[in-house]
Amino acid sequence: MPINRRAFAKAAAALAVSGVLGAAAVTTAFAGVSLTGAGSTWVYPLVAKWSAAYEKETGNKINYQSIGSGGGIAQIKAGTVAFGASDMPLKPEELAKDGLIQFPTAVAGEDLVYNLPGIKPGELILSGPVVADIYLGKIKKWNDPAIAKLNPGVKLPDMNITVVHRSDGSGTTFTFADYLSKVSPEWKEKVGANTSLNWPTGVGGKGNEGVAAYVQRIPGAIGYVEYAYILENKLAYARMINRDGKVVSPSLKGFQDAAAHVDFNKAQDFYVILTDHTGPDTWPISGCTWQILRKAAPKETNEEVTKFFLWGFEKGQAMAESIAFGPLPQSTVDVIKAYWKKNLGI
């Protein structure tokens, strides 16, 4: 039978038009879905792993921009992305006001990294109050008595401390500052906890990547980064004294022990904080990343976003654990699915 070229062209054009799902997600008859998300640099290593495997399996592409939690929150509120990622959960009243929902992705943690000649990774011990005084600019030298008291037998250099912090709006900063607010009344009063702060001292780096790069380049530097960046870049990390007075190293078990003190399943809109919990092995600067969606986004867009994260929850656990992200338990995944159905109708 001869091909009717005009009819064929019309049909192809119709298929292309019908494939549009909205500004943030597009699909056609010949290519998979393409979604854009933005936000947390903390969760970037995990989303990158999941999205590469997801595209290979399904043909659907996730374009994730690692711009910081503050940027992710701003972009999802503006409707310019399909999902925003933040390491600071939004309070239920803010979600309701802006027509948003949020759900957790995975549990992880962050730590202090340093550049000190002769001091090996894990050799330096720090406490929350000492870290707060360093970031307040009160402790200026590495051989300060307060640091030396925590590190008997360690030869601390007579070297100025260069404080490195985030320059962008950051959920990593929120988690770090929330922890310091719990262990230092002075920090709580003078600085507080948010994604952006009025820093008393130091230099700013963009993203976890920027902070890690500054610390690696500046002798005497100290900074805070998500644990996956420590593993990937082989950074010198500190051990910390936790709430129970135990010296602990950052670990997946320590992050999960922190998460065991909260109940995602009962918290409204999954609003929980994981810093400074009790337990002998609990890591004190633990946290989580939340994905934020707009209720008013095209239903097809939200369907594709939730399909991707459900795939991650069900098939991406080994990938998460390989970079020290703690997968969510099945009971929490079930609650998230019910939450999607209630709020998005999917």
mmCIF file of C-alpha atoms in Angstrom:
data_model
loop_
_atom_site.group_PDB
_atom_site.id
_atom_site.type_symbol
_atom_site.label_atom_id
_atom_site.label_comp_id
_atom_site.label_asym_id
_atom_site.label_seq_id
_atom_site.Cartn_x
_atom_site.Cartn_y
_atom_site.Cartn_z
ATOM 1 C CA MET A 1 0.000 0.000 0.000
ATOM 2 C CA PRO A 2 1.474 3.426 -0.934
ATOM 3 C CA ILE A 3 2.276 5.773 1.965
ATOM 4 C CA ASN A 4 0.149 8.920 2.253
ATOM 5 C CA ARG A 5 2.991 11.277 3.153
ATOM 6 C CA ARG A 6 0.751 14.190 4.054
ATOM 7 C CA ALA A 7 -1.314 12.054 6.455
ATOM 8 C CA PHE A 8 1.859 10.597 7.938
ATOM 9 C CA ALA A 9 3.319 14.091 8.591
ATOM 10 C CA LYS A 10 0.065 15.221 10.231
ATOM 11 C CA ALA A 11 0.029 12.170 12.487
ATOM 12 C CA ALA A 12 3.656 12.707 13.513
ATOM 13 C CA ALA A 13 2.993 16.352 14.323
ATOM 14 C CA ALA A 14 -0.042 15.418 16.397
ATOM 15 C CA LEU A 15 1.989 12.904 18.356
ATOM 16 C CA ALA A 16 4.668 15.491 19.098
ATOM 17 C CA VAL A 17 2.143 18.055 20.299
ATOM 18 C CA SER A 18 0.280 15.547 22.453
ATOM 19 C CA GLY A 19 3.560 14.612 24.134
ATOM 20 C CA VAL A 20 3.957 17.918 25.947
ATOM 21 C CA LEU A 21 3.425 17.456 29.678
ATOM 22 C CA GLY A 22 4.205 21.013 30.734
ATOM 23 C CA ALA A 23 7.200 23.295 31.075
ATOM 24 C CA ALA A 24 9.102 20.966 33.392
ATOM 25 C CA ALA A 25 8.435 17.596 31.745
ATOM 26 C CA VAL A 26 8.177 16.675 28.064
ATOM 27 C CA THR A 27 7.618 13.366 26.310
ATOM 28 C CA THR A 28 7.176 12.354 22.681
ATOM 29 C CA ALA A 29 6.460 9.162 20.805
ATOM 30 C CA PHE A 30 10.164 8.784 20.013
ATOM 31 C CA ALA A 31 11.902 9.996 23.190
ATOM 32 C CA GLY A 32 11.423 9.348 26.884
ATOM 33 C CA VAL A 33 10.227 11.810 29.484
ATOM 34 C CA SER A 34 12.589 14.639 30.424
ATOM 35 C CA LEU A 35 12.223 16.176 33.895
ATOM 36 C CA THR A 36 14.104 19.073 35.450
ATOM 37 C CA GLY A 37 14.723 19.361 39.173
ATOM 38 C CA ALA A 38 16.918 21.690 41.209
ATOM 39 C CA GLY A 39 18.149 22.302 44.715
ATOM 40 C CA SER A 40 20.178 20.473 47.359
ATOM 41 C CA THR A 41 23.848 19.822 46.607
ATOM 42 C CA TRP A 42 23.765 17.365 49.545
ATOM 43 C CA VAL A 43 21.513 14.945 47.637
ATOM 44 C CA TYR A 44 23.170 15.467 44.240
ATOM 45 C CA PRO A 45 25.410 12.341 44.428
ATOM 46 C CA LEU A 46 22.340 10.177 45.071
ATOM 47 C CA VAL A 47 20.103 11.764 42.419
ATOM 48 C CA ALA A 48 22.959 11.507 39.907
ATOM 49 C CA LYS A 49 23.334 7.772 40.548
ATOM 50 C CA TRP A 50 19.598 7.133 40.466
ATOM 51 C CA SER A 51 18.972 9.222 37.342
ATOM 52 C CA ALA A 52 21.747 7.506 35.336
ATOM 53 C CA ALA A 53 20.367 4.048 36.154
ATOM 54 C CA TYR A 54 16.761 5.194 35.656
ATOM 55 C CA GLU A 55 17.483 6.580 32.207
ATOM 56 C CA LYS A 56 19.260 3.374 31.222
ATOM 57 C CA GLU A 57 16.287 1.265 32.348
ATOM 58 C CA THR A 58 13.383 3.460 31.223
ATOM 59 C CA GLY A 59 14.740 5.945 28.671
ATOM 60 C CA ASN A 60 13.445 8.780 30.872
ATOM 61 C CA LYS A 61 15.908 11.558 31.705
ATOM 62 C CA ILE A 62 16.220 13.497 34.964
ATOM 63 C CA ASN A 63 18.097 16.785 34.628
ATOM 64 C CA TYR A 64 19.071 17.805 38.166
ATOM 65 C CA GLN A 65 20.685 21.181 38.878
ATOM 66 C CA SER A 66 22.816 21.171 42.026
ATOM 67 C CA ILE A 67 22.228 24.808 43.047
ATOM 68 C CA GLY A 68 21.560 24.622 46.796
ATOM 69 C CA SER A 69 18.371 24.111 48.788
ATOM 70 C CA GLY A 70 17.487 27.812 48.786
ATOM 71 C CA GLY A 71 17.529 27.869 44.989
ATOM 72 C CA GLY A 72 15.514 24.661 44.799
ATOM 73 C CA ILE A 73 12.819 26.077 47.082
ATOM 74 C CA ALA A 74 12.665 29.304 45.052
ATOM 75 C CA GLN A 75 12.425 27.474 41.715
ATOM 76 C CA ILE A 76 9.673 25.064 42.741
ATOM 77 C CA LYS A 77 7.669 27.955 44.188
ATOM 78 C CA ALA A 78 8.092 29.774 40.865
ATOM 79 C CA GLY A 79 7.049 26.662 38.932
ATOM 80 C CA THR A 80 10.180 26.620 36.777
ATOM 81 C CA VAL A 81 11.148 23.034 37.724
ATOM 82 C CA ALA A 82 9.256 19.784 38.177
ATOM 83 C CA PHE A 83 10.654 19.261 41.671
ATOM 84 C CA GLY A 84 12.784 21.119 44.169
ATOM 85 C CA ALA A 85 15.092 19.458 46.677
ATOM 86 C CA SER A 86 15.836 20.877 50.129
ATOM 87 C CA ASP A 87 17.747 19.608 53.145
ATOM 88 C CA MET A 88 15.683 21.979 55.270
ATOM 89 C CA PRO A 89 12.075 20.769 55.495
ATOM 90 C CA LEU A 90 9.435 23.419 54.966
ATOM 91 C CA LYS A 91 6.973 23.847 57.805
ATOM 92 C CA PRO A 92 3.425 22.571 57.101
ATOM 93 C CA GLU A 93 1.985 26.084 57.188
ATOM 94 C CA GLU A 94 4.434 27.297 54.525
ATOM 95 C CA LEU A 95 3.623 24.313 52.316
ATOM 96 C CA ALA A 96 -0.103 25.010 52.648
ATOM 97 C CA LYS A 97 0.337 28.728 51.900
ATOM 98 C CA ASP A 98 2.280 28.050 48.691
ATOM 99 C CA GLY A 99 0.338 24.989 47.477
ATOM 100 C CA LEU A 100 3.266 22.603 47.930
ATOM 101 C CA ILE A 101 3.904 19.124 49.298
ATOM 102 C CA GLN A 102 7.162 17.501 50.440
ATOM 103 C CA PHE A 103 8.416 14.002 51.118
ATOM 104 C CA PRO A 104 11.769 12.583 52.334
ATOM 105 C CA THR A 105 14.296 10.940 50.029
ATOM 106 C CA ALA A 106 17.043 9.362 52.128
ATOM 107 C CA VAL A 107 18.858 9.847 55.421
ATOM 108 C CA ALA A 108 22.480 11.053 55.427
ATOM 109 C CA GLY A 109 24.889 13.180 57.430
ATOM 110 C CA GLU A 110 27.551 15.845 57.218
ATOM 111 C CA ASP A 111 30.876 16.386 58.926
ATOM 112 C CA LEU A 112 33.698 18.843 59.427
ATOM 113 C CA VAL A 113 36.633 18.490 57.035
ATOM 114 C CA TYR A 114 40.052 20.069 57.521
ATOM 115 C CA ASN A 115 43.411 20.743 55.882
ATOM 116 C CA LEU A 116 46.074 20.226 58.545
ATOM 117 C CA PRO A 117 49.590 19.017 57.699
ATOM 118 C CA GLY A 118 50.388 15.800 59.551
ATOM 119 C CA ILE A 119 46.842 15.237 60.872
ATOM 120 C CA LYS A 120 45.289 12.149 59.277
ATOM 121 C CA PRO A 121 41.598 11.653 58.414
ATOM 122 C CA GLY A 122 39.667 10.815 61.573
ATOM 123 C CA GLU A 123 42.571 11.760 63.850
ATOM 124 C CA LEU A 124 41.102 15.110 64.894
ATOM 125 C CA ILE A 125 38.307 15.116 67.494
ATOM 126 C CA LEU A 126 35.889 18.047 67.797
ATOM 127 C CA SER A 127 32.837 18.854 69.904
ATOM 128 C CA GLY A 128 29.770 20.898 69.012
ATOM 129 C CA PRO A 129 30.592 23.788 71.384
ATOM 130 C CA VAL A 130 34.173 23.994 70.060
ATOM 131 C CA VAL A 131 32.961 23.992 66.433
ATOM 132 C CA ALA A 132 30.482 26.750 67.314
ATOM 133 C CA ASP A 133 33.288 28.856 68.824
ATOM 134 C CA ILE A 134 35.428 28.281 65.712
ATOM 135 C CA TYR A 135 32.589 29.460 63.458
ATOM 136 C CA LEU A 136 31.862 32.380 65.807
ATOM 137 C CA GLY A 137 35.472 33.480 65.315
ATOM 138 C CA LYS A 138 36.334 33.014 69.001
ATOM 139 C CA ILE A 139 38.797 30.149 68.436
ATOM 140 C CA LYS A 140 41.330 31.358 65.878
ATOM 141 C CA LYS A 141 44.292 28.946 66.138
ATOM 142 C CA TRP A 142 44.491 25.192 65.670
ATOM 143 C CA ASN A 143 46.569 24.787 68.835
ATOM 144 C CA ASP A 144 43.976 26.635 70.930
ATOM 145 C CA PRO A 145 43.648 25.011 74.404
ATOM 146 C CA ALA A 146 39.995 24.092 73.759
ATOM 147 C CA ILE A 147 40.984 21.995 70.710
ATOM 148 C CA ALA A 148 44.129 20.632 72.397
ATOM 149 C CA LYS A 149 42.061 19.401 75.366
ATOM 150 C CA LEU A 150 39.996 17.207 73.021
ATOM 151 C CA ASN A 151 43.098 15.876 71.246
ATOM 152 C CA PRO A 152 45.745 14.775 73.784
ATOM 153 C CA GLY A 153 48.786 13.384 72.036
ATOM 154 C CA VAL A 154 47.963 15.033 68.691
ATOM 155 C CA LYS A 155 50.534 17.594 67.569
ATOM 156 C CA LEU A 156 48.301 20.513 66.576
ATOM 157 C CA PRO A 157 50.020 23.161 64.446
ATOM 158 C CA ASP A 158 50.383 26.792 65.469
ATOM 159 C CA MET A 159 48.329 27.774 62.429
ATOM 160 C CA ASN A 160 45.496 30.210 61.831
ATOM 161 C CA ILE A 161 42.066 28.630 61.260
ATOM 162 C CA THR A 162 40.352 29.586 58.001
ATOM 163 C CA VAL A 163 36.618 29.031 58.371
ATOM 164 C CA VAL A 164 34.835 27.938 55.180
ATOM 165 C CA HIS A 165 31.053 28.069 54.885
ATOM 166 C CA ARG A 166 28.431 28.033 52.155
ATOM 167 C CA SER A 167 27.876 31.194 50.128
ATOM 168 C CA ASP A 168 24.557 30.016 48.652
ATOM 169 C CA GLY A 169 21.221 29.218 50.283
ATOM 170 C CA SER A 170 21.857 25.767 51.657
ATOM 171 C CA GLY A 171 20.042 23.020 53.525
ATOM 172 C CA THR A 172 23.467 21.698 54.503
ATOM 173 C CA THR A 173 23.956 25.041 56.248
ATOM 174 C CA PHE A 174 20.555 24.739 57.921
ATOM 175 C CA THR A 175 21.412 21.278 59.302
ATOM 176 C CA PHE A 176 24.832 22.450 60.489
ATOM 177 C CA ALA A 177 23.461 25.647 62.062
ATOM 178 C CA ASP A 178 20.523 23.805 63.647
ATOM 179 C CA TYR A 179 23.010 21.471 65.337
ATOM 180 C CA LEU A 180 25.165 24.384 66.558
ATOM 181 C CA SER A 181 22.025 26.137 67.875
ATOM 182 C CA LYS A 182 21.329 23.083 70.045
ATOM 183 C CA VAL A 183 24.831 22.864 71.530
ATOM 184 C CA SER A 184 25.725 26.575 71.794
ATOM 185 C CA PRO A 185 23.352 29.135 73.320
ATOM 186 C CA GLU A 186 25.577 31.902 71.946
ATOM 187 C CA TRP A 187 25.275 30.546 68.403
ATOM 188 C CA LYS A 188 21.509 30.247 68.770
ATOM 189 C CA GLU A 189 21.232 33.846 69.986
ATOM 190 C CA LYS A 190 23.677 35.494 67.579
ATOM 191 C CA VAL A 191 23.368 33.435 64.382
ATOM 192 C CA GLY A 192 20.525 30.899 64.541
ATOM 193 C CA ALA A 193 19.586 28.330 61.891
ATOM 194 C CA ASN A 194 18.442 28.897 58.322
ATOM 195 C CA THR A 195 19.529 28.145 54.766
ATOM 196 C CA SER A 196 21.337 31.523 54.605
ATOM 197 C CA LEU A 197 23.111 33.116 57.558
ATOM 198 C CA ASN A 198 24.921 36.286 58.559
ATOM 199 C CA TRP A 199 28.248 34.545 59.102
ATOM 200 C CA PRO A 200 30.470 36.002 61.848
ATOM 201 C CA THR A 201 33.656 35.022 59.996
ATOM 202 C CA GLY A 202 35.086 32.985 57.141
ATOM 203 C CA VAL A 203 34.987 32.601 53.364
ATOM 204 C CA GLY A 204 32.097 31.253 51.327
ATOM 205 C CA GLY A 205 32.082 28.432 48.777
ATOM 206 C CA LYS A 206 29.207 27.587 46.463
ATOM 207 C CA GLY A 207 27.703 24.175 47.090
ATOM 208 C CA ASN A 208 29.223 21.242 48.949
ATOM 209 C CA GLU A 209 31.633 21.130 46.008
ATOM 210 C CA GLY A 210 32.810 24.694 46.600
ATOM 211 C CA VAL A 211 33.370 24.223 50.328
ATOM 212 C CA ALA A 212 35.306 20.987 49.723
ATOM 213 C CA ALA A 213 37.466 22.697 47.084
ATOM 214 C CA TYR A 214 38.332 25.628 49.370
ATOM 215 C CA VAL A 215 39.289 23.325 52.240
ATOM 216 C CA GLN A 216 41.521 21.270 49.957
ATOM 217 C CA ARG A 217 43.298 24.406 48.682
ATOM 218 C CA ILE A 218 43.763 26.383 51.921
ATOM 219 C CA PRO A 219 46.144 25.072 54.622
ATOM 220 C CA GLY A 220 44.494 25.483 58.015
ATOM 221 C CA ALA A 221 40.966 25.484 56.575
ATOM 222 C CA ILE A 222 37.893 23.854 58.105
ATOM 223 C CA GLY A 223 34.497 23.381 56.432
ATOM 224 C CA TYR A 224 31.298 21.330 56.633
ATOM 225 C CA VAL A 225 30.194 19.022 53.804
ATOM 226 C CA GLU A 226 27.853 16.112 53.177
ATOM 227 C CA TYR A 227 29.466 12.737 53.833
ATOM 228 C CA ALA A 228 29.249 11.492 50.228
ATOM 229 C CA TYR A 229 31.605 14.331 49.215
ATOM 230 C CA ILE A 230 34.047 13.235 51.925
ATOM 231 C CA LEU A 231 34.032 9.693 50.535
ATOM 232 C CA GLU A 232 34.291 10.727 46.888
ATOM 233 C CA ASN A 233 37.051 13.306 47.440
ATOM 234 C CA LYS A 234 38.900 11.418 50.205
ATOM 235 C CA LEU A 235 38.801 14.445 52.502
ATOM 236 C CA ALA A 236 40.265 14.537 56.004
ATOM 237 C CA TYR A 237 37.263 14.337 58.348
ATOM 238 C CA ALA A 238 36.824 14.928 62.082
ATOM 239 C CA ARG A 239 35.390 12.605 64.661
ATOM 240 C CA MET A 240 32.743 14.231 66.841
ATOM 241 C CA ILE A 241 31.611 13.974 70.451
ATOM 242 C CA ASN A 242 27.890 13.233 70.317
ATOM 243 C CA ARG A 243 25.120 14.102 72.771
ATOM 244 C CA ASP A 244 25.914 11.035 74.905
ATOM 245 C CA GLY A 245 29.556 12.113 75.203
ATOM 246 C CA LYS A 246 30.799 9.344 72.897
ATOM 247 C CA VAL A 247 33.463 9.912 70.227
ATOM 248 C CA VAL A 248 31.921 8.787 66.927
ATOM 249 C CA SER A 249 32.900 8.696 63.270
ATOM 250 C CA PRO A 250 30.481 9.571 60.466
ATOM 251 C CA SER A 251 28.798 6.421 59.185
ATOM 252 C CA LEU A 252 25.611 5.164 57.610
ATOM 253 C CA LYS A 253 24.762 3.402 60.889
ATOM 254 C CA GLY A 254 25.222 6.648 62.798
ATOM 255 C CA PHE A 255 22.868 8.491 60.423
ATOM 256 C CA GLN A 256 20.277 5.728 60.669
ATOM 257 C CA ASP A 257 20.545 5.711 64.474
ATOM 258 C CA ALA A 258 19.683 9.427 64.418
ATOM 259 C CA ALA A 259 16.690 8.750 62.155
ATOM 260 C CA ALA A 260 15.467 6.052 64.533
ATOM 261 C CA HIS A 261 14.589 8.822 67.022
ATOM 262 C CA VAL A 262 11.982 10.393 64.746
ATOM 263 C CA ASP A 263 8.831 9.055 63.126
ATOM 264 C CA PHE A 264 8.470 10.154 59.517
ATOM 265 C CA ASN A 265 5.231 8.204 59.306
ATOM 266 C CA LYS A 266 3.411 10.318 61.899
ATOM 267 C CA ALA A 267 4.949 13.745 61.293
ATOM 268 C CA GLN A 268 2.750 16.224 59.411
ATOM 269 C CA ASP A 269 4.163 16.663 55.905
ATOM 270 C CA PHE A 270 7.172 14.592 57.085
ATOM 271 C CA TYR A 271 8.548 17.562 59.049
ATOM 272 C CA VAL A 272 11.311 16.167 61.295
ATOM 273 C CA ILE A 273 14.809 17.272 62.360
ATOM 274 C CA LEU A 274 17.598 14.714 62.843
ATOM 275 C CA THR A 275 20.347 16.695 64.590
ATOM 276 C CA ASP A 276 21.745 16.100 68.117
ATOM 277 C CA HIS A 277 19.813 12.988 69.098
ATOM 278 C CA THR A 278 20.832 10.546 71.823
ATOM 279 C CA GLY A 279 22.413 7.109 71.357
ATOM 280 C CA PRO A 280 26.005 5.863 71.754
ATOM 281 C CA ASP A 281 26.572 5.529 67.992
ATOM 282 C CA THR A 282 24.308 8.356 66.813
ATOM 283 C CA TRP A 283 25.966 10.856 64.486
ATOM 284 C CA PRO A 284 25.127 14.359 65.759
ATOM 285 C CA ILE A 285 24.942 16.204 62.418
ATOM 286 C CA SER A 286 22.496 13.909 60.631
ATOM 287 C CA GLY A 287 19.807 15.035 58.229
ATOM 288 C CA CYS A 288 17.590 14.232 55.292
ATOM 289 C CA THR A 289 16.618 15.665 51.925
ATOM 290 C CA TRP A 290 13.016 16.442 51.029
ATOM 291 C CA GLN A 291 11.575 16.656 47.520
ATOM 292 C CA ILE A 292 9.065 19.465 47.044
ATOM 293 C CA LEU A 293 6.271 19.418 44.426
ATOM 294 C CA ARG A 294 3.601 21.898 43.363
ATOM 295 C CA LYS A 295 0.031 20.689 43.705
ATOM 296 C CA ALA A 296 -0.965 22.889 40.757
ATOM 297 C CA ALA A 297 1.652 21.423 38.401
ATOM 298 C CA PRO A 298 0.326 19.366 35.461
ATOM 299 C CA LYS A 299 -0.786 16.012 36.826
ATOM 300 C CA GLU A 300 1.368 14.211 34.242
ATOM 301 C CA THR A 301 4.460 16.055 35.517
ATOM 302 C CA ASN A 302 3.859 15.075 39.132
ATOM 303 C CA GLU A 303 3.147 11.509 38.017
ATOM 304 C CA GLU A 304 6.524 11.294 36.297
ATOM 305 C CA VAL A 305 8.354 12.821 39.287
ATOM 306 C CA THR A 306 6.768 10.373 41.719
ATOM 307 C CA LYS A 307 7.503 7.447 39.366
ATOM 308 C CA PHE A 308 11.199 8.364 39.429
ATOM 309 C CA PHE A 309 11.431 8.606 43.207
ATOM 310 C CA LEU A 310 9.368 5.453 43.713
ATOM 311 C CA TRP A 311 11.841 3.708 41.399
ATOM 312 C CA GLY A 312 14.654 5.027 43.616
ATOM 313 C CA PHE A 313 12.931 3.829 46.796
ATOM 314 C CA GLU A 314 12.319 0.372 45.343
ATOM 315 C CA LYS A 315 15.390 -0.235 43.156
ATOM 316 C CA GLY A 316 18.002 2.285 44.270
ATOM 317 C CA GLN A 317 18.722 1.147 47.832
ATOM 318 C CA ALA A 318 22.079 -0.479 47.089
ATOM 319 C CA MET A 319 23.185 2.631 45.188
ATOM 320 C CA ALA A 320 22.139 4.807 48.140
ATOM 321 C CA GLU A 321 24.022 2.708 50.657
ATOM 322 C CA SER A 322 27.161 2.700 48.473
ATOM 323 C CA ILE A 323 27.559 6.434 49.161
ATOM 324 C CA ALA A 324 26.286 6.321 52.770
ATOM 325 C CA PHE A 325 22.693 7.426 52.154
ATOM 326 C CA GLY A 326 20.255 5.509 54.332
ATOM 327 C CA PRO A 327 17.240 4.191 52.372
ATOM 328 C CA LEU A 328 13.781 4.835 53.766
ATOM 329 C CA PRO A 329 12.023 1.828 55.331
ATOM 330 C CA GLN A 330 9.155 0.274 53.367
ATOM 331 C CA SER A 331 6.641 1.504 55.947
ATOM 332 C CA THR A 332 7.669 5.110 55.213
ATOM 333 C CA VAL A 333 7.523 4.516 51.455
ATOM 334 C CA ASP A 334 3.959 3.231 51.890
ATOM 335 C CA VAL A 335 3.032 6.391 53.830
ATOM 336 C CA ILE A 336 4.617 8.546 51.094
ATOM 337 C CA LYS A 337 2.538 6.767 48.428
ATOM 338 C CA ALA A 338 -0.641 7.408 50.431
ATOM 339 C CA TYR A 339 0.430 11.054 50.842
ATOM 340 C CA TRP A 340 0.840 11.403 47.055
ATOM 341 C CA LYS A 341 -2.611 9.932 46.480
ATOM 342 C CA LYS A 342 -4.235 12.223 49.031
ATOM 343 C CA ASN A 343 -2.516 15.436 47.853
ATOM 344 C CA LEU A 344 -1.914 14.840 44.142
ATOM 345 C CA GLY A 345 -4.527 12.251 43.242
ATOM 346 C CA ILE A 346 -1.912 9.850 41.879
#
